[in-house]
């Protein structure tokens, strides 16, 4: 159980912070950068949910909001995963880790949403509906989190499902953005060279 009695502790005033295992590290390490990018992606999804939360029960917005609520929880799991370095003799269940069932849920949602969309004939420009624009913004933040987590994985051992989750998440947000554009009807397509 998480309990936060004080927010201002002054413990980070010297540029250090604590990981989940108690190790003190600089705030500009690859691990802290990856955790921060995951947090940024979660905040972007929170902005998207300001729109999806307006949906009436049974609407596309309400369906999207339910998916996004689960994703936000997953991203806190992912942050907790990254916060505790993988140990050589890691005990099963001791550290909270992203697991394959979380990826499978995303894949199933992607497939379900994508089945309702027309095939793409060009790249999609972020925009159309308000919800779609925010979904594309969240997608870019998920990609940034993925890049930071890949950099961390190149430097030290991490749960491989952390990178996989972020890769699926950006795909999910892309397809969701299309779906939130009237199932593709309102999306804005790139017209190569149109402004020459």
CSV table of C-alpha atoms in Angstrom, one decimal:
chain,number,residue,atom,x,y,z
A,1,UNK,CA,0.0,0.0,0.0
A,2,UNK,CA,1.3,3.5,-0.9
A,3,UNK,CA,1.1,6.1,1.8
A,4,UNK,CA,2.3,9.7,1.2
A,5,UNK,CA,2.1,11.8,4.3
A,6,UNK,CA,4.5,14.6,3.1
A,7,UNK,CA,5.1,15.7,-0.4
A,8,UNK,CA,7.9,18.2,0.3
A,9,UNK,CA,10.7,16.2,1.9
A,10,UNK,CA,13.8,18.1,0.6
A,11,UNK,CA,15.4,14.7,0.0
A,12,UNK,CA,15.9,15.6,-3.7
A,13,UNK,CA,17.3,19.0,-3.2
A,14,UNK,CA,20.8,17.8,-4.1
A,15,UNK,CA,19.6,16.3,-7.4
A,16,UNK,CA,19.2,12.7,-6.1
A,17,UNK,CA,16.1,10.6,-5.7
A,18,UNK,CA,15.4,7.1,-4.4
A,19,UNK,CA,14.4,4.1,-6.4
A,20,UNK,CA,12.0,1.5,-5.1
A,21,UNK,CA,14.8,-0.6,-3.7
A,22,UNK,CA,16.1,2.3,-1.7
A,23,UNK,CA,19.1,3.0,-4.0
A,24,UNK,CA,19.8,6.8,-4.3
A,25,UNK,CA,20.5,7.9,-7.9
A,26,UNK,CA,20.9,11.2,-9.8
A,27,UNK,CA,17.6,12.6,-11.2
A,28,UNK,CA,19.1,12.7,-14.7
A,29,UNK,CA,19.9,9.0,-15.0
A,30,UNK,CA,18.4,6.9,-17.8
A,31,UNK,CA,16.1,5.1,-15.4
A,32,UNK,CA,14.6,8.4,-14.0
A,33,UNK,CA,14.3,9.8,-17.5
A,34,UNK,CA,12.3,6.7,-18.6
A,35,UNK,CA,10.1,6.9,-15.5
A,36,UNK,CA,9.5,10.6,-16.2
A,37,UNK,CA,8.5,9.9,-19.8
A,38,UNK,CA,6.1,7.3,-18.7
A,39,UNK,CA,4.6,9.8,-16.3
A,40,UNK,CA,4.3,12.4,-19.1
A,41,UNK,CA,2.5,9.8,-21.3
A,42,UNK,CA,0.1,9.2,-18.4
A,43,UNK,CA,-0.6,12.9,-18.0
A,44,UNK,CA,-1.3,13.2,-21.7
A,45,UNK,CA,-3.8,10.4,-21.5
A,46,UNK,CA,-5.3,12.3,-18.5
A,47,UNK,CA,-5.9,15.2,-20.9
A,48,UNK,CA,-7.5,12.9,-23.5
A,49,UNK,CA,-9.8,11.5,-20.7
A,50,UNK,CA,-11.1,15.0,-20.1
A,51,UNK,CA,-12.8,14.6,-23.4
A,52,UNK,CA,-13.7,10.9,-23.3
A,53,UNK,CA,-15.2,11.2,-19.8
A,54,UNK,CA,-17.9,13.4,-21.4
A,55,UNK,CA,-19.3,10.4,-23.2
A,56,UNK,CA,-22.7,9.0,-22.2
A,57,UNK,CA,-22.9,5.3,-21.3
A,58,UNK,CA,-22.6,3.1,-24.3
A,59,UNK,CA,-21.0,5.8,-26.5
A,60,UNK,CA,-17.7,5.6,-28.3
A,61,UNK,CA,-16.3,8.2,-25.9
A,62,UNK,CA,-17.4,6.1,-22.9
A,63,UNK,CA,-15.8,3.0,-24.4
A,64,UNK,CA,-12.6,4.8,-25.0
A,65,UNK,CA,-12.6,6.2,-21.5
A,66,UNK,CA,-12.9,2.7,-20.0
A,67,UNK,CA,-9.9,1.6,-22.0
A,68,UNK,CA,-7.9,4.6,-21.1
A,69,UNK,CA,-8.6,4.2,-17.4
A,70,UNK,CA,-7.1,0.7,-17.5
A,71,UNK,CA,-4.1,2.1,-19.5
A,72,UNK,CA,-3.5,4.8,-16.9
A,73,UNK,CA,-3.4,2.2,-14.2
A,74,UNK,CA,-1.0,0.1,-16.3
A,75,UNK,CA,1.3,3.1,-16.7
A,76,UNK,CA,1.6,3.4,-12.9
A,77,UNK,CA,2.4,-0.4,-12.9
A,78,UNK,CA,5.0,0.3,-15.5
A,79,UNK,CA,6.5,3.2,-13.5
A,80,UNK,CA,6.7,0.9,-10.4
A,81,UNK,CA,8.3,-1.7,-12.6
A,82,UNK,CA,11.0,0.7,-13.8
A,83,UNK,CA,11.5,2.1,-10.3
A,84,UNK,CA,12.8,-1.3,-9.0
A,85,UNK,CA,15.9,-2.5,-10.9
A,86,UNK,CA,15.8,-6.1,-12.0
A,87,UNK,CA,17.9,-8.2,-9.7
A,88,UNK,CA,19.9,-11.3,-10.6
A,89,UNK,CA,18.0,-13.5,-8.2
A,90,UNK,CA,14.7,-11.7,-8.4
A,91,UNK,CA,12.0,-13.4,-6.5
A,92,UNK,CA,8.7,-14.0,-8.3
A,93,UNK,CA,6.1,-11.5,-7.2
A,94,UNK,CA,8.3,-9.4,-5.0
A,95,UNK,CA,8.5,-6.4,-7.4
A,96,UNK,CA,5.5,-5.2,-9.4
A,97,UNK,CA,6.2,-5.9,-13.1
A,98,UNK,CA,4.3,-5.4,-16.3
A,99,UNK,CA,3.0,-8.8,-17.4
A,100,UNK,CA,2.1,-10.3,-20.8
A,101,UNK,CA,-1.7,-10.2,-20.0
A,102,UNK,CA,-1.5,-6.4,-20.0
A,103,UNK,CA,0.0,-6.5,-23.5
A,104,UNK,CA,-2.6,-9.0,-24.6
A,105,UNK,CA,-5.4,-6.7,-23.5
A,106,UNK,CA,-4.0,-3.9,-25.6
A,107,UNK,CA,-3.6,-6.1,-28.6
A,108,UNK,CA,-7.2,-7.3,-28.3
A,109,UNK,CA,-8.4,-3.7,-28.1
A,110,UNK,CA,-6.3,-2.7,-31.1
A,111,UNK,CA,-7.7,-5.5,-33.2
A,112,UNK,CA,-11.3,-4.8,-32.1
A,113,UNK,CA,-11.0,-1.0,-32.9
A,114,UNK,CA,-9.0,-1.6,-36.1
A,115,UNK,CA,-11.7,-4.0,-37.5
A,116,UNK,CA,-14.1,-1.0,-37.5
A,117,UNK,CA,-11.7,1.3,-39.5
A,118,UNK,CA,-11.2,1.6,-43.3
A,119,UNK,CA,-7.7,0.8,-44.6
A,120,UNK,CA,-5.3,3.7,-44.6
A,121,UNK,CA,-4.4,5.2,-48.0
A,122,UNK,CA,-2.1,7.9,-46.6
A,123,UNK,CA,-0.5,8.9,-43.3
A,124,UNK,CA,-2.9,10.5,-40.8
A,125,UNK,CA,-2.4,14.1,-39.6
A,126,UNK,CA,-3.2,14.6,-35.9
A,127,UNK,CA,-6.6,16.3,-35.7
A,128,UNK,CA,-10.1,15.9,-36.7
A,129,UNK,CA,-12.1,15.6,-33.5
A,130,UNK,CA,-10.9,17.0,-30.2
A,131,UNK,CA,-10.6,13.4,-28.8
A,132,UNK,CA,-8.6,12.2,-31.7
A,133,UNK,CA,-6.2,15.2,-31.5
A,134,UNK,CA,-5.5,14.4,-27.8
A,135,UNK,CA,-5.1,10.7,-28.6
A,136,UNK,CA,-2.4,11.6,-31.2
A,137,UNK,CA,-0.7,13.8,-28.6
A,138,UNK,CA,-0.7,11.0,-26.1
A,139,UNK,CA,0.7,8.7,-28.8
A,140,UNK,CA,3.7,10.9,-29.3
A,141,UNK,CA,4.3,11.0,-25.5
A,142,UNK,CA,4.1,7.1,-25.5
A,143,UNK,CA,6.7,7.0,-28.2
A,144,UNK,CA,9.0,9.3,-26.2
A,145,UNK,CA,8.5,7.0,-23.2
A,146,UNK,CA,9.3,4.0,-25.4
A,147,UNK,CA,12.5,5.6,-26.7
A,148,UNK,CA,13.7,6.5,-23.2
A,149,UNK,CA,12.9,3.0,-22.0
A,150,UNK,CA,14.8,1.4,-24.9
A,151,UNK,CA,17.8,3.6,-24.0
A,152,UNK,CA,17.6,2.3,-20.4
A,153,UNK,CA,17.3,-1.3,-21.7
A,154,UNK,CA,20.5,-0.8,-23.7
A,155,UNK,CA,22.4,0.3,-20.6
A,156,UNK,CA,21.0,-2.1,-18.0
A,157,UNK,CA,18.6,-5.1,-17.5
A,158,UNK,CA,14.9,-4.3,-17.3
A,159,UNK,CA,11.7,-6.2,-17.8
A,160,UNK,CA,11.4,-6.7,-21.5
A,161,UNK,CA,7.6,-6.4,-21.3
A,162,UNK,CA,8.1,-2.8,-20.3
A,163,UNK,CA,9.3,-1.9,-23.8
A,164,UNK,CA,6.8,-4.2,-25.4
A,165,UNK,CA,4.0,-2.5,-23.5
A,166,UNK,CA,5.0,1.0,-24.6
A,167,UNK,CA,5.2,-0.2,-28.2
A,168,UNK,CA,1.7,-1.6,-28.1
A,169,UNK,CA,0.5,1.5,-26.3
A,170,UNK,CA,1.5,3.8,-29.1
A,171,UNK,CA,-0.1,1.5,-31.6
A,172,UNK,CA,-3.3,1.5,-29.4
A,173,UNK,CA,-3.4,5.3,-29.2
A,174,UNK,CA,-2.9,5.6,-33.0
A,175,UNK,CA,-5.8,3.2,-33.7
A,176,UNK,CA,-7.9,4.8,-31.0
A,177,UNK,CA,-7.2,8.3,-32.5
A,178,UNK,CA,-8.5,7.0,-35.9
A,179,UNK,CA,-11.5,5.4,-34.2
A,180,UNK,CA,-12.4,8.6,-32.3
A,181,UNK,CA,-12.5,10.4,-35.6
A,182,UNK,CA,-15.9,8.9,-36.4
A,183,UNK,CA,-14.2,5.5,-37.1
A,184,UNK,CA,-12.0,7.2,-39.7
A,185,UNK,CA,-14.7,9.4,-41.3
A,186,UNK,CA,-13.3,12.6,-39.9
A,187,UNK,CA,-9.6,11.9,-40.1
A,188,UNK,CA,-7.3,14.3,-41.8
A,189,UNK,CA,-4.9,12.7,-44.3
A,190,UNK,CA,-1.5,13.8,-45.3
A,191,UNK,CA,-1.3,15.1,-48.9
A,192,UNK,CA,2.3,14.8,-50.0
A,193,UNK,CA,3.7,18.0,-51.5
A,194,UNK,CA,0.3,19.7,-51.2
A,195,UNK,CA,1.8,23.0,-50.0
A,196,UNK,CA,4.6,23.3,-52.5
